[in-house]
Amino acid sequence: MNLRIVATDFMASFRNYTRSKGTLFFSIAFPVILILLFGAIFSGGGAGRYDLYVKNYDYENGEFIIGMIKNGTGMGYPSGSLGNFTNFYDALYDQLNDTGVIRMRVIKDSDASDREELNRYVKSEKLKAVMVIPENYGMKLGLAIFNEDASLAPNITLMLDQSDAQSNGVIISVMAQLTGQSNLMIAGGDNFMHVNTSSIIQEKFEYIDFFVPGVIALTVMTNSVFGVIESNTKSRKNGILRKLSTTPFTRGDWILAKMLFMLFMAFVSTFFILVVGVLVWHLTFELNVYMFILIISASFAFAGMGMIVTRFVRDEETAPAAANAITFPMMFLAGIFFPLEMMPHFLQVVAKFMPLYYVGEGLRDAMILGDASGALMNSLVIFIFAAIVFTIGIVTTSWKDE
Amino acid sequence: MEYAIEVENLTKIYGDLKAVDNISFRVRAGEVFAFLGPNGAGKTTTVEMIETIRNPARGKIRVLGCDISKKTKEIKERIGVLPQEFISFERLTVRETLTYFSRLYKKHADIDEIIDIIDLRDKEHEQYHTLSGGLKQRVGVAIALVNDPDIVFLDEPTTGLDPRARRDVWNAIAGLKKQGKTVFLTTHYMEEAEYLADDIAIIHRGRIVAEGTLDELIQKYGGQSILSIKGCNVKEAMEALRKTGYTETRLTNGNVEVKIPKKDAVIDILFYLREKEVYYREVDIKRSDLEDVFLNLTGAKLSEAT
């Protein structure tokens, strides 16, 4: 190993790179823009909530119901949760709003005085989720409880747009918890329970906490795969590899120099991503050794994949397409932009075969969740993968054309 | 050391194709040696085997007196190479590029000196990608000099350049010879070989078909020179020539052309024409060139052969 030569090549890569505005943009500005964009989409004021429209034909009786509950004559409903509300339904809406997942929107009587008008309104306004509370709902419910006969209890109807499975799932789940909780109390359960939706959206962590480690993983992947492809195919096409092979520069030193530069770039982009995350989205994260292990391992793993690609696709024009074929599915299926839990089960299984998944998960464990054992496991997976793939990559990378 | 490069029975095979077929030649130290042949003749394959970056199937190569299979490292330090169709780092300046390549070697030439020799002074701070084709090739030649090499290999250094840029590169190459470097040049331009080379080897389909100095090649394979008699009475001239015994004549653009088998034939003919009072405006002697040599050797034109 000749460190002087390695350093010379590193500096040349650095100069060649920083002077190319396009490359600079795509490797640093691109992840930063991703974070700004997706951060704004998912983290900005109230975004990420689902609108639940409510048409309440029993609203007028809400004051009467709340009076009964507060007097202790009403259905065993815990009066403590009602606060200063003077209408039972206002209290209910407030509780639903409080979940942080649902935003209640009341449909005015003037828009839909009866069922027929309501149906028309829902269609014309393209509403996706509407809760319909029937006339005298409160009184009938009270009667059912009084007679201890659940079959007398009236139904609240949820009208849901079947094309939007994701928001439906969230709304149904929230409603199920709300009714479940109410039922428990009505049946005389001892414990006071709040609507708790932590199983759907983590209370403590926001989307940006999920997204930033993913973007770091994604950036390391694209930089490494495309960096290697560029240096392999372009240097080959331009005769630089042929030229270098006539000099004392060895193939091993050349790969080392390129890897060091790629690592440097990985940490530079990580730095910019974190700076934007902290300054713009008030991201809090932990800097620890797993982060470094994961980023370094990932760089080697994806560089190895790039080498293997250029072993088979040597042409400068088609090699990036081949790389896209590998990186694109990972970008969307490895749980970078959206949590894996949102995807169908079989895709979740597919994701577990993608190295990017372990990088993203590991970085989340290490930086955000403080889950040392998770970080260790993911680091281990990606480290072993990197060792194998990079070795294959080195073996298959040849300077000679024959 | 008399010979910088010695090649013996060199062969390279790709599949069924013998890209290089049992060739032998020697390059004297300090000369410009041109490897002339059409595209695909095996020039690059041969030169890359000598540069140690391709492995021969058979044969022996000695560079600077060393067997290249044993002293690869040492040889790499002492040769400078401009590969075919070489494009350097696009966004490094000329000076940075030369510095980069210079640092790869133990021995360094003075970069300022190289810049002056190759005449790149006013471009030294320009980025490579902004340079014209001719300048890029000159930078390529300059890169081949950064380790003050004993042998410089230039693989098709002027392909794709316009005539003026080509001449600039030629001047740069001619300058290398003055510095005492051995230059191994591959080309498919016969003018390039004629202008630059001390010795020429003509390669066709993997075999060397002829080797020697320009004069030797032309004398041996060029066929006869042609005397062109212009502005004459064609009938009279032809008649006179036939009587003198020079029968290989032809008519081109109203000029009578006659092959001259030996030097004093010209005087012979002119003397006879005056004697017979055949009027002519002027005469012209056309010497045969490498194109004729190649045509005679292979039956194909150099510029069209593959």
XYZ file of C-alpha atoms in Angstrom:
708
model
C 0.000 0.000 0.000
C 1.329 3.386 -0.995
C -0.312 6.080 1.126
C 1.139 8.938 -0.905
C -0.555 7.620 -4.033
C -3.806 6.912 -2.190
C -3.831 10.467 -0.809
C -3.067 11.894 -4.254
C -5.986 10.048 -5.793
C -8.284 11.053 -2.931
C -7.459 14.716 -3.476
C -7.967 14.397 -7.228
C -11.398 12.799 -6.640
C -12.238 15.583 -4.216
C -11.287 18.334 -6.662
C -12.911 16.663 -9.643
C -16.041 16.166 -7.554
C -16.430 19.547 -5.885
C -15.932 21.318 -9.212
C -18.836 19.469 -10.795
C -21.892 21.395 -9.704
C -24.319 18.730 -10.853
C -22.715 15.938 -8.891
C -22.398 18.164 -5.864
C -26.083 18.984 -6.039
C -27.262 15.418 -6.326
C -25.167 14.050 -3.529
C -25.679 16.785 -0.946
C -28.603 18.972 -1.889
C -30.783 16.058 -2.936
C -31.066 14.374 0.488
C -31.443 17.779 2.099
C -34.327 18.624 -0.220
C -35.874 15.230 0.504
C -35.839 15.990 4.200
C -37.260 19.460 3.781
C -39.965 18.170 1.463
C -41.053 15.063 3.320
C -40.618 16.791 6.644
C -43.026 19.485 5.481
C -45.505 16.962 4.127
C -45.679 14.839 7.246
C -44.625 17.002 10.139
C -46.152 20.403 9.454
C -49.111 21.706 11.536
C -51.705 18.998 11.832
C -50.604 17.202 8.727
C -50.607 13.456 9.010
C -54.060 13.504 10.588
C -57.112 12.057 8.984
C -60.263 14.098 8.573
C -63.307 12.453 10.122
C -66.530 14.221 9.221
C -69.419 13.851 11.578
C -73.127 14.309 10.914
C -74.855 14.313 14.240
C -78.672 14.106 14.276
C -78.688 14.008 18.058
C -76.555 17.069 18.801
C -79.413 19.003 20.509
C -79.748 16.270 23.131
C -76.059 16.518 23.974
C -76.701 19.106 26.706
C -79.290 16.882 28.327
C -77.009 13.857 28.223
C -74.084 15.688 29.744
C -76.393 16.912 32.488
C -77.396 13.355 33.309
C -73.792 12.164 33.346
C -72.694 15.003 35.596
C -75.593 14.295 37.942
C -74.361 10.730 38.234
C -77.498 9.325 36.616
C -75.991 8.760 33.231
C -74.877 5.399 32.068
C -71.794 5.106 34.193
C -69.873 7.484 31.899
C -66.928 8.956 33.800
C -67.728 12.595 34.319
C -64.072 13.465 34.829
C -63.352 13.241 31.127
C -66.039 15.698 30.223
C -64.213 18.780 31.445
C -66.070 22.035 31.041
C -68.077 20.942 28.074
C -71.758 21.687 28.133
C -72.594 19.278 25.345
C -71.735 15.568 25.512
C -70.941 15.420 21.797
C -68.493 18.339 21.997
C -66.671 16.347 24.648
C -66.673 13.286 22.401
C -65.283 15.242 19.442
C -62.638 16.725 21.668
C -61.570 13.300 22.816
C -61.241 12.122 19.242
C -59.267 15.236 18.293
C -57.025 14.581 21.251
C -55.848 11.296 19.785
C -53.698 13.371 17.449
C -54.666 11.104 14.593
C -58.132 12.318 13.748
C -59.341 15.793 12.998
C -63.070 16.134 13.615
C -65.050 18.161 11.118
C -68.750 18.756 11.741
C -71.141 18.756 8.789
C -73.603 21.594 9.206
C -77.353 20.982 9.179
C -77.654 23.430 6.331
C -75.471 21.169 4.206
C -77.266 17.937 5.005
C -80.565 18.100 6.843
C -81.558 14.498 6.039
C -79.927 11.228 4.921
C -80.521 11.804 1.265
C -78.913 15.218 1.349
C -76.075 13.785 3.392
C -75.369 11.134 0.750
C -75.356 13.753 -1.945
C -73.093 16.010 0.120
C -70.604 13.238 0.855
C -70.356 12.440 -2.831
C -70.091 16.004 -4.085
C -67.486 16.966 -1.482
C -65.624 13.666 -1.976
C -65.488 13.031 1.770
C -63.520 9.942 2.729
C -64.757 9.237 6.252
C -68.066 10.242 7.757
C -69.475 9.281 11.144
C -73.276 9.412 11.356
C -74.890 9.648 14.769
C -78.630 8.881 14.469
C -81.540 10.803 16.019
C -82.058 10.246 19.745
C -78.864 8.197 19.882
C -78.123 9.246 23.474
C -81.599 8.487 24.775
C -81.771 5.083 23.076
C -78.331 4.158 24.356
C -79.423 5.141 27.848
C -82.517 2.989 27.500
C -80.503 -0.010 26.384
C -78.160 0.352 29.321
C -81.045 0.804 31.712
C -82.648 -2.410 30.461
C -79.290 -4.154 30.363
C -80.077 -5.191 26.800
C -77.301 -4.378 24.314
C -79.485 -5.312 21.367
C -81.565 -2.198 21.954
C -78.493 0.031 21.535
C -78.518 2.065 18.336
C -75.651 2.047 15.824
C -73.232 4.788 14.976
C -72.526 4.451 11.269
C -69.074 4.983 9.778
C -69.136 5.738 6.076
C -65.698 5.025 4.667
C -64.184 5.414 1.230
C -63.038 1.880 0.524
C -60.276 3.076 -1.791
C -58.372 4.633 1.076
C -57.444 1.611 3.141
C -54.771 3.368 5.110
C -56.882 6.127 6.612
C -59.792 3.708 7.093
C -57.580 1.456 9.154
C -56.535 4.305 11.381
C -60.068 5.635 11.871
C -61.610 2.235 12.531
C -58.899 1.478 15.016
C -59.422 4.737 16.885
C -63.175 4.285 16.937
C -62.861 0.694 18.101
C -60.750 1.794 20.995
C -63.119 4.561 21.883
C -66.157 2.307 21.870
C -64.272 -0.465 23.577
C -63.288 1.875 26.322
C -66.792 3.217 26.673
C -68.221 -0.282 26.781
C -65.854 -1.254 29.504
C -66.916 1.694 31.593
C -70.564 1.212 30.869
C -70.282 -2.394 31.951
C -68.961 -1.119 35.233
C -65.252 -1.543 34.699
C -63.263 -0.167 37.520
C -60.408 1.428 35.655
C -60.614 4.783 34.097
C -59.095 4.511 30.557
C -58.188 7.099 27.998
C -58.251 6.632 24.296
C -54.726 5.612 23.579
C -53.559 5.304 20.026
C -49.892 4.605 20.605
C -50.113 1.371 18.660
C -50.766 3.327 15.494
C -48.607 6.399 15.716
C -45.832 6.653 18.172
C -46.512 9.475 20.530
C -42.957 10.415 21.271
C -41.526 10.125 17.782
C -42.527 12.085 14.783
C -42.210 11.279 11.115
C -38.970 13.203 10.791
C -37.396 10.978 13.470
C -38.325 8.027 11.350
C -37.317 9.650 8.077
C -33.880 11.173 8.789
C -32.078 7.876 9.507
C -33.772 6.465 6.403
C -32.507 9.312 4.244
C -28.990 8.828 5.594
C -29.172 5.144 4.668
C -30.598 6.004 1.259
C -27.909 8.606 0.560
C -25.108 6.273 1.562
C -26.572 3.658 -0.750
C -26.981 5.870 -3.824
C -23.621 7.608 -3.322
C -21.797 4.311 -3.030
C -23.505 2.378 -5.796
C -23.407 5.216 -8.308
C -20.004 6.457 -7.158
C -18.456 3.068 -7.839
C -20.285 2.699 -11.129
C -19.135 6.106 -12.252
C -15.514 5.530 -11.319
C -15.502 2.043 -12.827
C -17.292 2.630 -16.117
C -16.142 6.165 -16.818
C -12.523 5.504 -15.916
C -12.618 2.449 -18.110
C -14.194 4.240 -21.043
C -11.842 7.201 -20.791
C -8.777 4.984 -20.702
C -7.878 6.140 -17.196
C -7.838 2.568 -15.885
C -5.612 1.565 -18.793
C -3.350 4.523 -18.116
C -3.173 3.824 -14.380
C -2.387 0.179 -14.976
C 0.793 1.263 -16.773
C 1.868 3.222 -13.671
C 2.970 1.975 -10.241
C -0.581 2.643 -8.936
C -1.991 -0.754 -7.931
C -5.595 -1.869 -8.227
C -5.817 -2.376 -4.468
C -4.583 1.142 -3.722
C -6.976 2.544 -6.284
C -9.971 0.774 -4.710
C -8.812 1.937 -1.280
C -8.570 5.553 -2.464
C -12.035 5.418 -4.010
C -13.510 3.821 -0.876
C -11.979 6.442 1.385
C -13.442 9.152 -0.791
C -16.844 7.475 -0.727
C -16.725 7.206 3.049
C -15.775 10.836 3.269
C -18.749 11.730 1.073
C -21.064 9.529 3.143
C -20.110 11.409 6.298
C -20.318 14.802 4.614
C -23.860 14.092 3.390
C -24.812 12.649 6.782
C -23.552 15.841 8.370
C -25.684 18.032 6.089
C -28.750 15.836 6.584
C -28.402 16.051 10.361
C -27.818 19.797 10.311
C -31.012 20.349 8.341
C -32.883 17.852 10.514
C -31.830 19.676 13.671
C -32.175 23.252 12.451
C -35.404 22.895 10.529
C -37.226 20.024 12.212
C -35.683 20.156 15.681
C -34.503 16.603 15.366
C -32.895 15.139 18.459
C -30.556 12.242 17.979
C -27.781 10.359 19.654
C -24.318 10.207 18.124
C -22.817 6.800 18.835
C -20.439 4.184 17.572
C -23.174 2.138 15.881
C -23.920 5.041 13.600
C -20.337 4.948 12.340
C -20.264 1.177 12.029
C -23.501 1.225 10.074
C -22.482 4.026 7.718
C -19.046 2.517 7.069
C -20.416 -1.008 6.589
C -23.174 0.273 4.329
C -20.670 2.205 2.196
C -18.615 -0.946 1.659
C -21.672 -3.109 1.074
C -23.177 -0.854 -1.573
C -19.790 -0.138 -3.157
C -19.378 -3.901 -3.464
C -22.777 -4.123 -5.141
C -21.718 -1.362 -7.558
C -18.533 -3.267 -8.395
C -20.470 -6.429 -9.105
C -22.880 -4.514 -11.353
C -20.022 -3.022 -13.399
C -18.470 -6.454 -13.717
C -21.453 -7.508 -15.786
C -22.600 -4.221 -17.283
C -19.493 -2.374 -18.393
C -21.094 0.179 -20.607
C -21.205 3.698 -19.197
C -24.753 4.295 -20.408
C -26.423 1.082 -19.248
C -24.605 0.551 -15.957
C -26.533 3.319 -14.139
C -29.777 1.781 -15.399
C -28.743 -1.547 -13.925
C -27.903 0.226 -10.684
C -31.287 1.905 -10.696
C -32.907 -1.484 -11.039
C -31.247 -2.457 -7.771
C -31.546 0.762 -5.787
C -35.053 1.802 -6.811
C -36.980 -1.107 -5.302
C -34.900 -0.778 -2.147
C -35.640 2.914 -1.953
C -39.368 2.260 -1.787
C -39.617 -1.184 -0.239
C -37.013 -1.085 2.510
C -39.004 1.168 4.815
C -37.221 4.414 4.038
C -40.103 6.726 3.196
C -42.871 4.855 5.000
C -42.856 2.504 7.943
C -42.841 -1.126 6.928
C -46.000 -1.688 8.982
C -47.973 0.302 6.423
C -47.172 -2.186 3.699
C -48.851 -5.505 2.911
C -47.413 -8.473 4.744
C -45.657 -10.056 1.752
C -43.840 -6.782 1.014
C -42.726 -6.655 4.620
C -41.164 -10.053 4.090
C -39.525 -8.838 0.879
C -38.059 -5.842 2.725
C -36.220 -8.133 5.126
C -34.140 -9.339 2.173
C -32.966 -5.840 1.381
C -29.716 -4.619 2.882
C -31.006 -1.064 2.946
C -33.706 -2.120 5.405
C -31.093 -3.118 8.000
C -29.156 0.103 7.491
C -32.278 2.202 7.981
C -33.514 0.210 10.959
C -30.073 0.122 12.524
C -29.614 3.870 12.183
C -33.064 4.429 13.713
C -32.205 2.150 16.619
C -28.856 3.845 17.110
C -29.683 7.502 16.562
C -33.294 7.909 17.577
C -34.667 5.048 19.645
C -31.571 4.440 21.745
C -32.061 0.725 21.193
C -28.510 -0.617 21.567
C -29.376 -4.266 21.007
C -31.371 -3.475 17.880
C -28.529 -1.314 16.590
C -26.037 -4.079 17.308
C -28.095 -6.712 15.511
C -28.628 -4.551 12.437
C -24.960 -3.497 12.420
C -23.950 -7.120 12.534
C -26.212 -8.071 9.644
C -24.953 -5.253 7.451
C -21.324 -5.772 8.479
C -21.374 -9.424 7.469
C -23.211 -8.596 4.271
C -20.646 -5.877 3.490
C -17.725 -8.225 4.094
C -19.131 -10.781 1.668
C -20.291 -8.418 -1.069
C -17.198 -6.214 -0.971
C -14.916 -9.225 -1.236
C -16.837 -10.463 -4.250
C -16.679 -6.928 -5.638
C -12.894 -6.732 -5.327
C -12.422 -10.121 -6.901
C -14.625 -9.201 -9.858
C -13.148 -5.737 -10.450
C -10.477 -5.970 -13.088
C -8.399 -3.264 -14.699
C -7.752 -5.396 -17.698
C -10.206 -5.803 -20.536
C -9.489 -9.405 -21.290
C 22.014 -0.817 -24.436
C 21.322 -0.908 -28.116
C 17.684 -1.944 -28.064
C 14.994 -0.413 -25.861
C 12.412 -3.012 -26.836
C 12.910 -6.563 -28.083
C 9.923 -8.659 -29.054
C 10.222 -12.297 -30.022
C 7.514 -14.558 -31.416
C 4.757 -12.641 -29.691
C 1.233 -14.069 -30.013
C -2.115 -13.062 -28.550
C -5.297 -14.999 -29.171
C -8.903 -13.953 -28.516
C -11.186 -16.912 -29.041
C -10.580 -18.008 -32.628
C -8.857 -14.788 -33.596
C -5.097 -14.464 -33.597
C -4.983 -10.745 -32.802
C -1.203 -10.838 -32.813
C 0.382 -13.644 -34.764
C 3.938 -14.588 -33.943
C 5.597 -11.217 -34.445
C 9.209 -10.249 -33.731
C 10.873 -6.850 -33.907
C 13.377 -4.644 -32.134
C 13.299 -0.945 -31.292
C 16.619 0.871 -31.002
C 17.119 3.134 -28.013
C 16.561 6.802 -28.841
C 14.624 6.276 -32.069
C 11.037 6.933 -33.016
C 9.540 3.590 -33.964
C 6.211 3.605 -35.762
C 3.855 0.685 -35.722
C 1.800 1.357 -38.820
C -1.350 -0.485 -39.773
C -5.076 -0.160 -40.298
C -7.587 -0.311 -37.455
C -7.852 -3.763 -35.940
C -4.458 -4.873 -37.241
C -3.229 -5.692 -33.716
C -1.313 -2.494 -32.942
C -2.940 -1.711 -29.602
C -2.889 -5.322 -28.462
C 0.840 -5.455 -29.174
C 1.653 -2.149 -27.506
C -0.408 -3.061 -24.422
C 1.464 -6.329 -24.058
C 4.728 -4.392 -24.136
C 3.302 -1.942 -21.564
C 2.727 -4.976 -19.264
C -1.053 -4.532 -19.109
C -1.989 -7.492 -21.305
C -0.621 -10.972 -21.007
C 0.756 -12.562 -24.164
C -0.318 -16.071 -25.096
C 3.203 -16.821 -26.293
C 6.445 -15.008 -26.876
C 9.079 -12.976 -25.136
C 9.234 -9.258 -24.501
C 12.269 -7.437 -23.170
C 11.951 -3.773 -22.279
C 15.098 -1.813 -21.377
C 16.907 -5.100 -21.153
C 14.481 -6.632 -18.626
C 12.051 -9.493 -19.101
C 8.684 -7.771 -18.579
C 7.070 -10.745 -16.879
C 9.702 -10.567 -14.126
C 10.403 -6.859 -13.690
C 6.915 -5.413 -14.195
C 7.198 -2.922 -11.343
C 10.573 -1.555 -12.420
C 9.459 -1.238 -16.017
C 6.306 0.674 -15.063
C 8.504 3.273 -13.369
C 10.530 3.743 -16.538
C 7.878 3.955 -19.254
C 5.345 6.665 -20.061
C 2.115 5.784 -21.820
C -0.575 7.654 -23.698
C -3.378 5.101 -24.172
C -5.661 5.146 -27.191
C -8.612 7.551 -26.874
C -7.430 8.694 -23.468
C -9.535 11.281 -21.627
C -8.101 12.613 -18.383
C -9.901 13.881 -15.247
C -12.285 16.453 -16.606
C -12.207 19.023 -13.870
C -8.542 19.052 -12.959
C -6.372 21.753 -14.485
C -3.486 20.860 -16.774
C -0.988 21.478 -13.995
C -3.006 19.510 -11.416
C -3.303 16.635 -13.862
C 0.442 16.526 -14.437
C 1.067 16.755 -10.687
C -1.382 13.909 -10.037
C 0.305 11.528 -12.450
C 3.748 12.644 -11.385
C 3.031 11.631 -7.769
C 2.315 8.061 -8.849
C 6.016 7.570 -9.639
C 9.202 7.512 -7.631
C 11.063 9.562 -10.199
C 9.643 12.922 -11.244
C 10.418 15.139 -14.183
C 10.176 18.894 -13.712
C 6.562 19.738 -14.501
C 7.385 23.271 -15.617
C 9.865 21.881 -18.072
C 7.268 19.504 -19.496
C 4.762 22.322 -19.774
C 7.288 24.317 -21.803
C 8.369 21.423 -24.005
C 4.796 20.525 -24.927
C 3.911 24.214 -25.180
C 1.094 24.250 -22.625
C 2.186 27.283 -20.619
C -0.826 29.467 -21.371
C -3.218 26.583 -20.644
C -1.694 25.251 -17.434
C -4.516 26.545 -15.218
C -7.341 25.562 -17.548
C -9.519 22.585 -16.635
C -9.026 19.598 -18.913
C -12.600 19.455 -20.213
C -12.364 23.010 -21.581
C -9.438 22.158 -23.875
C -9.651 21.451 -27.606
C -9.018 17.944 -28.948
C -5.476 18.754 -29.995
C -4.615 20.296 -26.638
C -6.096 17.304 -24.806
C -3.818 15.014 -26.797
C -0.845 17.225 -26.017
C -1.728 17.028 -22.329
C -1.853 13.250 -22.828
C 1.675 13.329 -24.256
C 2.770 15.570 -21.376
C 1.293 13.078 -18.864
C 3.382 10.361 -20.483
C 6.500 12.364 -19.585
C 5.942 13.070 -15.882
C 8.229 10.280 -14.698
C 11.008 11.243 -17.130
C 10.585 7.858 -18.850
C 13.122 6.124 -21.056
C 10.426 4.928 -23.428
C 7.267 6.811 -24.385
C 4.370 4.812 -25.833
C 1.870 6.810 -27.870
C -1.125 4.817 -29.064
C -2.792 6.601 -31.992
C -1.995 10.047 -30.599
C -3.589 12.049 -33.426
C -6.698 10.058 -34.287
C -9.656 12.357 -34.800
C -7.641 15.586 -34.853
C -7.780 18.206 -37.587
C -4.602 18.661 -39.683
C -3.356 21.655 -37.736
C -3.837 20.062 -34.301
C -2.199 16.930 -35.690
C 0.873 18.916 -36.721
C 1.085 20.463 -33.219
C 1.064 17.002 -31.663
C 3.685 15.852 -34.181
C 5.927 18.732 -33.162
C 5.538 17.711 -29.539
C 6.475 14.130 -30.422
C 9.446 15.259 -32.510
C 10.600 17.181 -29.438
C 10.718 13.947 -27.419
C 13.270 12.465 -29.756
C 15.508 15.475 -29.270
C 15.401 14.740 -25.548
C 16.796 11.315 -26.247
C 13.622 9.382 -25.479
C 12.696 6.235 -27.304
C 9.236 6.720 -28.796
C 6.973 3.801 -29.698
C 4.217 5.182 -31.855
C 1.217 3.329 -33.208
C -0.711 4.953 -36.021
C -2.842 4.300 -39.044
C -1.785 7.560 -40.699
C 1.066 6.967 -43.113
C 1.978 10.705 -43.109
C 2.480 10.429 -39.365
C 4.907 7.556 -39.750
C 6.629 9.289 -42.672
C 6.995 12.534 -40.735
C 8.112 11.162 -37.397
C 9.533 7.675 -37.615
C 13.111 6.480 -37.932
C 11.921 2.930 -38.266
C 8.564 1.650 -39.384
C 6.956 -1.742 -38.930
C 3.865 -2.364 -41.016
C 1.352 -4.632 -39.318
C -1.563 -6.246 -41.074
C -3.947 -8.813 -39.588
C -1.703 -9.502 -36.630
C 1.473 -9.988 -38.663
C 4.362 -7.692 -39.427
C 4.492 -7.592 -43.212
C 7.497 -5.286 -43.574
C 9.968 -3.403 -41.428
C 12.686 -0.841 -42.064
C 13.371 2.858 -42.563
C 11.047 4.817 -44.782
C 13.558 4.728 -47.630
C 14.181 1.037 -47.262
C 10.493 0.258 -47.323
C 9.825 2.381 -50.361
C 12.808 1.072 -52.206
C 11.928 -2.492 -51.427
C 8.158 -2.486 -51.684
C 7.149 0.868 -53.124
C 7.398 -0.123 -56.763
C 8.838 2.246 -59.317
C 8.760 6.014 -59.279
C 6.740 7.649 -61.995
C 7.799 10.335 -64.424
C 4.933 12.519 -65.461
C 5.315 14.458 -68.716
C 2.920 17.385 -68.739
C 1.632 19.573 -71.537
C 3.009 17.455 -74.363
C 1.769 16.064 -77.641
C 0.546 12.791 -76.293
C 0.856 10.821 -79.483
C 4.425 11.912 -80.168
C 5.497 11.369 -76.599
C 4.037 7.850 -76.409
C 5.649 6.945 -79.699
C 9.034 8.225 -78.575
C 8.832 6.368 -75.281
C 7.930 3.113 -76.935
C 10.914 3.383 -79.206
C 13.213 4.004 -76.239
C 11.981 0.808 -74.619
C 9.987 2.324 -71.733
C 6.711 0.629 -72.411
C 4.914 0.911 -69.060
C 3.054 4.083 -69.799
C -0.368 5.401 -69.041
C -2.412 8.517 -69.662
C -3.669 10.490 -66.675
C -5.408 13.859 -67.044
C -3.775 14.472 -70.408
C -0.323 13.781 -68.949
C 1.824 10.918 -70.007
C 3.079 8.875 -67.066
C 5.867 6.396 -67.335
C 7.317 4.051 -64.731
C 11.022 4.502 -64.195
C 12.767 1.325 -63.133
C 16.116 2.950 -62.272
C 17.481 6.399 -61.513
C 19.270 7.243 -64.772
C 16.191 6.274 -66.728
C 14.894 9.812 -66.181
C 17.898 11.372 -67.898
C 17.600 8.780 -70.621
C 14.003 9.646 -71.330
C 14.451 13.401 -71.213
C 17.467 13.185 -73.495
C 15.520 11.155 -76.023
C 12.517 13.448 -75.923
C 14.781 16.414 -76.788
C 16.460 14.474 -79.515
C 13.111 13.634 -81.099
C 11.994 17.230 -80.534
C 8.937 16.232 -78.525
C 7.718 19.390 -76.863
C 6.561 19.321 -73.230
C 5.749 22.006 -70.683
C 7.174 20.387 -67.551
C 8.054 17.065 -65.976
C 7.382 15.790 -62.512
C 8.806 12.793 -60.673
C 6.372 11.139 -58.280
C 8.056 9.024 -55.701
C 6.046 6.130 -54.313
C 4.966 6.413 -50.675
C 3.883 4.201 -47.787
C 0.420 3.945 -49.252
C 1.996 2.246 -52.293
C 4.096 0.089 -50.012
C 1.039 -1.038 -48.093
C -0.916 -1.594 -51.293
C 1.849 -3.675 -52.780
C 2.269 -5.721 -49.619
C -1.355 -6.398 -48.774
C -3.344 -5.650 -51.904
C -5.422 -3.198 -49.863
C -5.311 0.528 -49.335
C -4.064 1.502 -45.859
C -6.842 4.016 -45.347
C -9.515 1.484 -46.250
C -8.098 -1.803 -44.997
C -9.367 -3.548 -41.918
